[in-house]
Amino acid sequence: MYFKFTFCPIILLLWASLSFAQNVNVVIHGAASIAKTDDNFVCVTLDWLPAEKCDYNQCPWGKAGILNLDLRYGALINAIKAFNPLRIKVGGSLQDNVVHKVGEVSSCPNFMKREDGLFGFSQGCLSMDRWDTMF
């Protein structure tokens, strides 16, 4: 009986909220261009995922994450030159957990496995030295 009395007000509330909904028309002018991308545009994303990132007993990242990647590796440098002009995006899955060691930030932790963290990791840090090496 308690279930019926609780369920009825919820249904009434949902019905009332739907009855006040408004129709909205959206018009998209697809003929008007606001930007153009060159046919030779190439963009690469460097992800934050640490070497410890594993799924289904597979750990494919190795040292390919931005914090571990050897930015002076000859093959990487040659690949970047070959795709000139190349846009590099630094970001990806753990971007929201990156702390930038700038100014008064004193703690600069490495990403650590953490069950309750984003994608199973804690916050991690990008030091100014690593930033300078990247750019």
Coordinates of C-alpha atoms in Angstrom, one line a residue:
M1 CA 0.0 0.0 0.0
Y2 CA 2.9 2.4 0.8
F3 CA 4.3 1.7 -2.6
K4 CA 1.1 2.9 -4.3
F5 CA 1.0 6.2 -2.4
T6 CA 4.6 6.9 -3.1
F7 CA 4.4 5.9 -6.8
C8 CA 1.3 8.1 -7.5
P9 CA 2.9 11.5 -6.6
I10 CA 6.0 10.6 -8.7
I11 CA 3.8 9.9 -11.7
L12 CA 1.8 13.1 -11.2
L13 CA 5.0 15.1 -10.9
L14 CA 6.4 13.7 -14.1
W15 CA 3.1 14.2 -16.0
A16 CA 3.0 17.8 -14.8
S17 CA 6.5 18.6 -15.8
L18 CA 5.9 17.2 -19.3
S19 CA 2.7 19.2 -19.7
F20 CA 4.7 22.5 -19.3
A21 CA 7.3 21.5 -21.9
Q22 CA 7.7 23.9 -24.9
N23 CA 8.4 23.0 -28.5
V24 CA 11.6 24.5 -29.8
N25 CA 12.6 24.9 -33.4
V26 CA 16.3 24.8 -34.3
V27 CA 17.5 26.0 -37.7
I28 CA 21.0 25.2 -39.0
H29 CA 22.3 27.0 -42.0
G30 CA 24.6 24.4 -43.4
A31 CA 25.6 26.6 -46.4
A32 CA 27.4 29.1 -44.3
S33 CA 31.0 28.1 -43.5
I34 CA 32.8 29.6 -40.5
A35 CA 36.2 27.9 -41.0
K36 CA 38.0 25.6 -43.4
T37 CA 40.4 22.8 -42.7
D38 CA 43.2 22.2 -45.1
D39 CA 43.2 18.9 -46.9
N40 CA 46.6 18.1 -45.4
F41 CA 45.5 18.8 -41.8
V42 CA 46.9 16.2 -39.4
C43 CA 46.3 16.2 -35.6
V44 CA 47.7 13.8 -33.1
T45 CA 46.6 13.4 -29.5
L46 CA 49.2 12.5 -26.8
D47 CA 47.3 10.9 -23.9
W48 CA 48.1 11.1 -20.2
L49 CA 47.6 7.4 -19.5
P50 CA 50.5 5.9 -17.4
A51 CA 52.3 2.7 -18.1
E52 CA 50.3 1.0 -15.4
K53 CA 47.0 1.5 -17.3
C54 CA 45.9 -2.1 -18.1
D55 CA 42.6 -3.5 -19.3
Y56 CA 41.7 -7.2 -19.5
N57 CA 45.3 -8.1 -18.5
Q58 CA 46.6 -6.1 -21.5
C59 CA 48.9 -3.0 -20.8
P60 CA 49.2 -1.5 -24.3
W61 CA 50.3 2.0 -23.3
G62 CA 53.8 1.1 -22.1
K63 CA 55.7 4.4 -22.1
A64 CA 53.6 6.0 -24.8
G65 CA 51.8 8.4 -22.3
I66 CA 52.9 12.0 -22.4
L67 CA 54.6 11.8 -19.0
N68 CA 56.7 8.8 -20.0
L69 CA 57.2 9.4 -23.8
D70 CA 60.9 9.9 -24.8
L71 CA 60.4 13.2 -26.6
R72 CA 64.0 13.1 -28.0
Y73 CA 63.5 9.7 -29.7
G74 CA 64.7 10.0 -33.3
A75 CA 61.8 8.1 -34.9
L76 CA 59.3 10.4 -33.1
I77 CA 61.1 13.5 -34.1
N78 CA 61.3 12.3 -37.8
A79 CA 57.6 11.4 -37.7
I80 CA 56.7 14.9 -36.5
K81 CA 58.8 16.4 -39.2
A82 CA 57.2 14.2 -41.9
F83 CA 53.7 15.4 -41.0
N84 CA 54.6 19.0 -41.0
P85 CA 52.5 21.0 -40.4
L86 CA 51.3 18.9 -37.5
R87 CA 49.0 19.8 -34.6
I88 CA 49.6 18.1 -31.4
K89 CA 46.8 17.9 -28.8
V90 CA 47.9 17.1 -25.3
G91 CA 45.0 15.7 -23.4
G92 CA 42.8 12.6 -23.3
S93 CA 41.3 10.4 -20.7
L94 CA 43.0 11.7 -17.5
Q95 CA 43.2 15.4 -18.5
D96 CA 40.8 16.4 -15.7
N97 CA 43.1 14.8 -13.1
V98 CA 46.3 16.7 -14.2
V99 CA 47.8 19.1 -11.8
H100 CA 50.2 21.6 -13.3
K101 CA 53.2 22.5 -11.1
V102 CA 53.1 26.2 -11.6
G103 CA 53.5 29.0 -9.2
E104 CA 52.8 28.0 -5.6
V105 CA 51.8 24.4 -6.3
S106 CA 54.2 22.5 -4.1
S107 CA 52.9 18.9 -4.4
C108 CA 53.6 17.2 -7.8
P109 CA 52.5 13.6 -7.5
N110 CA 52.7 10.9 -10.1
F111 CA 49.6 9.1 -11.3
M112 CA 48.9 6.2 -8.9
K113 CA 46.4 3.4 -9.2
R114 CA 43.3 4.3 -7.2
E115 CA 40.0 2.4 -7.3
D116 CA 37.9 5.5 -6.7
G117 CA 39.8 7.7 -9.1
L118 CA 39.0 8.7 -12.7
F119 CA 39.8 5.6 -14.9
G120 CA 41.3 4.0 -11.7
F121 CA 44.0 6.7 -11.1
S122 CA 44.7 9.5 -8.7
Q123 CA 45.7 13.0 -9.8
G124 CA 49.0 13.3 -11.6
C125 CA 51.3 16.2 -12.2
L126 CA 52.9 17.9 -15.1
S127 CA 56.0 19.7 -14.0
M128 CA 57.3 22.9 -15.8
D129 CA 60.4 21.0 -16.8
R130 CA 58.3 18.4 -18.7
W131 CA 56.1 21.2 -20.2
D132 CA 59.3 23.0 -21.5
T133 CA 60.5 19.7 -23.0
M134 CA 57.2 19.2 -24.7
F135 CA 57.0 22.6 -26.2

